[in-house]
């Protein structure tokens, strides 16, 4: 599930029972699948009891996400506020995680794609939220990992046009900023296509996830024209 840190209101992914490489809304390794990856390993080991157990756990997790995090009226998956024991009112780009892991239905994916296009899409990529607080996890900042989660998740549900739009705009921001500064950066202002800012520390150079996502996007869309 996702939760919002009660002190910093920072949206991060919170893992409950899955392994370290699995998003917590995950456990599904094909589109809209309820299969848990451990169930497949149990089946290969001919351990039917284990396979049934993890398949049931995946189904329970899926049901919990739909019950507690899905808002059909708003077309989004919400972050979960641990202290308040309630879904967050703020839309964040984490709404695309269930698409990334294949947990959403086609109807849910269509709604999330519409919400994303209307509320989160900016000229230079995907906003983290629509809030303007001066903190780094809010507008106008965009972060590379969330761009990739959106691109891969939307592509998984045949929303390739929006995925490509996000990719083109993000690569345009990264390329423009690199040409002006000679640096790959931790985060970017996706509204003005400038270096990002805000938060508790100075903007960091580098940057591993920005480099990795840029490479992955160009591998996915070799003919991409930066916007």
Coordinates of C-alpha atoms in Angstrom, one line a residue:
X1 CA 0.0 0.0 0.0
X2 CA 1.0 3.6 -0.1
X3 CA 1.2 5.9 2.9
X4 CA 1.8 9.5 3.7
X5 CA 4.5 10.2 6.3
X6 CA 2.6 12.0 9.1
X7 CA 5.4 14.6 9.7
X8 CA 6.5 15.4 6.2
X9 CA 3.4 14.5 4.2
X10 CA 5.8 12.7 1.8
X11 CA 4.3 10.1 -0.4
X12 CA 6.2 6.9 -0.4
X13 CA 5.5 3.2 -1.0
X14 CA 5.1 1.1 2.1
X15 CA 5.8 -2.6 1.9
X16 CA 3.9 -5.1 4.1
X17 CA 4.5 -8.7 3.2
X18 CA 6.0 -8.9 -0.3
X19 CA 9.6 -9.2 -1.1
X20 CA 12.0 -6.3 -1.4
X21 CA 11.7 -6.1 -5.2
X22 CA 7.9 -6.1 -5.3
X23 CA 5.8 -3.0 -5.1
X24 CA 3.4 -3.5 -2.2
X25 CA 0.3 -3.1 -4.4
X26 CA 1.9 -5.8 -6.5
X27 CA 2.2 -9.5 -6.4
X28 CA 0.6 -9.7 -9.8
X29 CA 3.1 -10.3 -12.6
X30 CA 0.7 -10.1 -15.5
X31 CA -2.0 -7.7 -16.4
X32 CA -4.9 -7.9 -14.0
X33 CA -3.6 -11.2 -12.6
X34 CA -4.2 -12.2 -9.0
X35 CA -1.3 -14.6 -9.2
X36 CA 1.4 -14.1 -6.6
X37 CA 5.0 -14.8 -8.0
X38 CA 5.7 -17.0 -5.0
X39 CA 2.7 -19.2 -6.0
X40 CA 4.4 -20.0 -9.3
X41 CA 7.5 -21.0 -7.5
X42 CA 5.5 -23.2 -5.2
X43 CA 3.8 -24.9 -8.1
X44 CA 7.2 -25.6 -9.7
X45 CA 8.2 -27.2 -6.4
X46 CA 4.9 -29.2 -6.6
X47 CA 3.8 -27.7 -3.3
X48 CA 0.1 -27.2 -3.9
X49 CA -0.6 -26.0 -0.3
X50 CA 1.9 -23.3 -0.6
X51 CA 0.6 -22.3 -4.1
X52 CA -3.0 -22.0 -2.8
X53 CA -1.8 -20.0 0.2
X54 CA 0.0 -17.3 -1.9
X55 CA -2.7 -17.2 -4.5
X56 CA -5.2 -16.5 -1.7
X57 CA -2.9 -13.8 -0.2
X58 CA -2.7 -12.1 -3.6
X59 CA -6.5 -12.1 -3.9
X60 CA -6.9 -10.7 -0.4
X61 CA -4.4 -7.9 -1.2
X62 CA -6.2 -7.0 -4.4
X63 CA -9.5 -6.8 -2.6
X64 CA -8.0 -4.6 0.1
X65 CA -6.5 -2.2 -2.4
X66 CA -9.9 -1.9 -4.2
X67 CA -11.7 -1.5 -0.9
X68 CA -9.4 1.0 0.8
X69 CA -7.5 2.8 -1.9
X70 CA -9.7 2.9 -5.0
X71 CA -12.0 5.9 -5.6
X72 CA -14.3 5.3 -8.5
X73 CA -15.8 8.8 -8.3
X74 CA -12.3 10.4 -8.5
X75 CA -10.8 7.9 -10.9
X76 CA -7.7 7.3 -8.8
X77 CA -6.0 5.1 -6.3
X78 CA -5.4 7.0 -3.0
X79 CA -2.4 7.0 -0.8
X80 CA -3.1 5.8 2.7
X81 CA -2.6 8.0 5.8
X82 CA -1.4 5.7 8.5
X83 CA -2.0 8.1 11.4
X84 CA -5.5 9.0 10.3
X85 CA -6.3 5.5 9.1
X86 CA -7.9 7.0 6.0
X87 CA -7.2 7.6 2.3
X88 CA -5.4 10.8 1.4
X89 CA -7.4 13.5 -0.3
X90 CA -4.4 14.5 -2.4
X91 CA -3.9 12.9 -5.8
X92 CA -0.4 11.7 -6.3
X93 CA 1.4 10.0 -9.1
X94 CA 1.5 6.9 -7.0
X95 CA -2.0 6.4 -8.3
X96 CA -0.3 4.6 -11.3
X97 CA 1.4 1.9 -9.2
X98 CA -1.5 -0.6 -9.6
X99 CA -1.3 -0.2 -13.3
X100 CA 2.4 -0.8 -13.2
X101 CA 2.0 -4.1 -11.4
X102 CA -1.1 -5.2 -13.4
X103 CA -3.6 -5.0 -10.6
X104 CA -6.1 -2.6 -12.1
X105 CA -9.1 -3.6 -14.2
X106 CA -9.4 -2.1 -17.7
X107 CA -12.1 0.2 -16.4
X108 CA -9.9 1.4 -13.5
X109 CA -7.0 1.9 -15.8
X110 CA -9.0 3.9 -18.2
X111 CA -10.2 6.1 -15.3
X112 CA -6.7 6.5 -13.9
X113 CA -5.4 7.5 -17.4
X114 CA -8.0 10.2 -17.7
X115 CA -7.2 11.5 -14.2
X116 CA -3.5 11.5 -15.0
X117 CA -3.9 13.4 -18.3
X118 CA -6.2 16.0 -16.8
X119 CA -4.5 16.6 -13.4
X120 CA -0.9 15.4 -13.4
X121 CA 0.4 15.8 -16.9
X122 CA 2.6 18.9 -17.3
X123 CA 4.5 20.4 -20.2
X124 CA 7.7 18.6 -19.0
X125 CA 6.4 15.3 -17.7
X126 CA 4.3 14.1 -14.8
X127 CA 3.8 16.2 -11.6
X128 CA 4.2 14.3 -8.4
X129 CA 1.0 16.0 -7.0
X130 CA -1.0 19.1 -7.8
X131 CA -0.1 20.7 -4.4
X132 CA 2.2 23.7 -4.2
X133 CA 3.8 23.5 -0.8
X134 CA 7.4 24.2 -1.5
X135 CA 8.3 20.6 -0.7
X136 CA 10.2 18.5 -3.2
X137 CA 7.4 15.8 -3.4
X138 CA 4.9 18.3 -4.7
X139 CA 4.3 20.4 -7.8
X140 CA 6.0 21.5 -9.8
X141 CA 8.5 18.7 -9.3
X142 CA 8.6 15.5 -11.3
X143 CA 10.8 12.4 -10.4
X144 CA 12.2 9.9 -12.8
X145 CA 10.9 6.7 -11.1
X146 CA 7.3 8.0 -11.1
X147 CA 7.6 8.8 -14.8
X148 CA 8.7 5.2 -15.5
X149 CA 6.0 3.7 -13.4
X150 CA 3.4 5.8 -15.3
X151 CA 4.9 5.0 -18.7
X152 CA 5.2 1.2 -18.1
X153 CA 1.8 1.0 -16.3
X154 CA -0.1 2.9 -19.0
X155 CA 1.6 0.8 -21.7
X156 CA 0.5 -2.4 -20.0
X157 CA -3.1 -1.3 -20.4
X158 CA -2.8 -0.2 -24.0
X159 CA -2.7 3.5 -23.2
X160 CA 0.4 3.9 -25.3
X161 CA -0.5 7.4 -26.5
X162 CA -0.4 8.9 -23.0
X163 CA 2.7 6.8 -22.1
X164 CA 4.5 8.2 -25.1
X165 CA 3.4 11.7 -24.4
X166 CA 4.8 11.5 -20.8
X167 CA 8.0 9.9 -22.2
X168 CA 8.5 12.6 -24.8
X169 CA 7.9 15.5 -22.4
X170 CA 10.1 14.0 -19.7
X171 CA 13.0 13.3 -22.1
X172 CA 12.6 16.9 -23.4
X173 CA 13.0 18.2 -19.9
X174 CA 16.0 16.1 -19.1
X175 CA 17.7 16.9 -22.5
X176 CA 17.0 20.7 -22.2
X177 CA 18.3 20.9 -18.6
X178 CA 21.4 18.8 -19.5
X179 CA 22.1 21.1 -22.5
X180 CA 21.9 24.1 -20.2
X181 CA 23.7 22.7 -17.1
X182 CA 25.7 19.7 -18.3
X183 CA 24.2 17.7 -15.5
X184 CA 21.7 14.9 -14.9
X185 CA 19.6 15.9 -11.9
X186 CA 17.7 14.2 -9.1
X187 CA 14.4 15.9 -9.9
X188 CA 13.0 18.5 -12.3
X189 CA 10.4 21.3 -12.5
X190 CA 8.1 19.7 -15.1
X191 CA 6.1 22.9 -15.6
X192 CA 8.9 25.1 -16.7
X193 CA 11.3 22.3 -17.8
X194 CA 14.0 23.5 -15.3
X195 CA 16.0 22.0 -12.4
X196 CA 13.7 21.0 -9.6
X197 CA 13.8 22.5 -6.1
X198 CA 12.2 22.7 -2.7
X199 CA 12.6 20.3 0.2
X200 CA 15.2 19.9 2.9
X201 CA 18.4 19.9 1.0
X202 CA 20.1 21.2 -2.1
X203 CA 19.3 19.7 -5.5
X204 CA 21.5 16.7 -6.1
X205 CA 23.5 16.0 -9.3
X206 CA 24.1 12.6 -10.7
X207 CA 21.7 10.9 -10.9
X208 CA 21.2 7.1 -11.0
X209 CA 17.5 6.9 -11.4
X210 CA 17.3 9.8 -13.9
X211 CA 20.0 8.1 -16.0
X212 CA 18.4 4.7 -15.8
X213 CA 14.9 6.0 -16.6
X214 CA 16.2 8.1 -19.5
X215 CA 18.0 5.0 -20.9
X216 CA 14.9 2.8 -20.4
X217 CA 12.6 5.4 -22.1
X218 CA 14.9 5.7 -25.1
X219 CA 15.1 1.9 -25.3
X220 CA 11.3 1.6 -25.2
X221 CA 10.8 4.4 -27.8
X222 CA 13.9 4.5 -30.0
X223 CA 12.2 7.0 -32.4
X224 CA 11.1 9.3 -29.6
X225 CA 11.1 13.0 -30.4
X226 CA 11.7 15.0 -27.2
X227 CA 9.0 17.6 -26.5

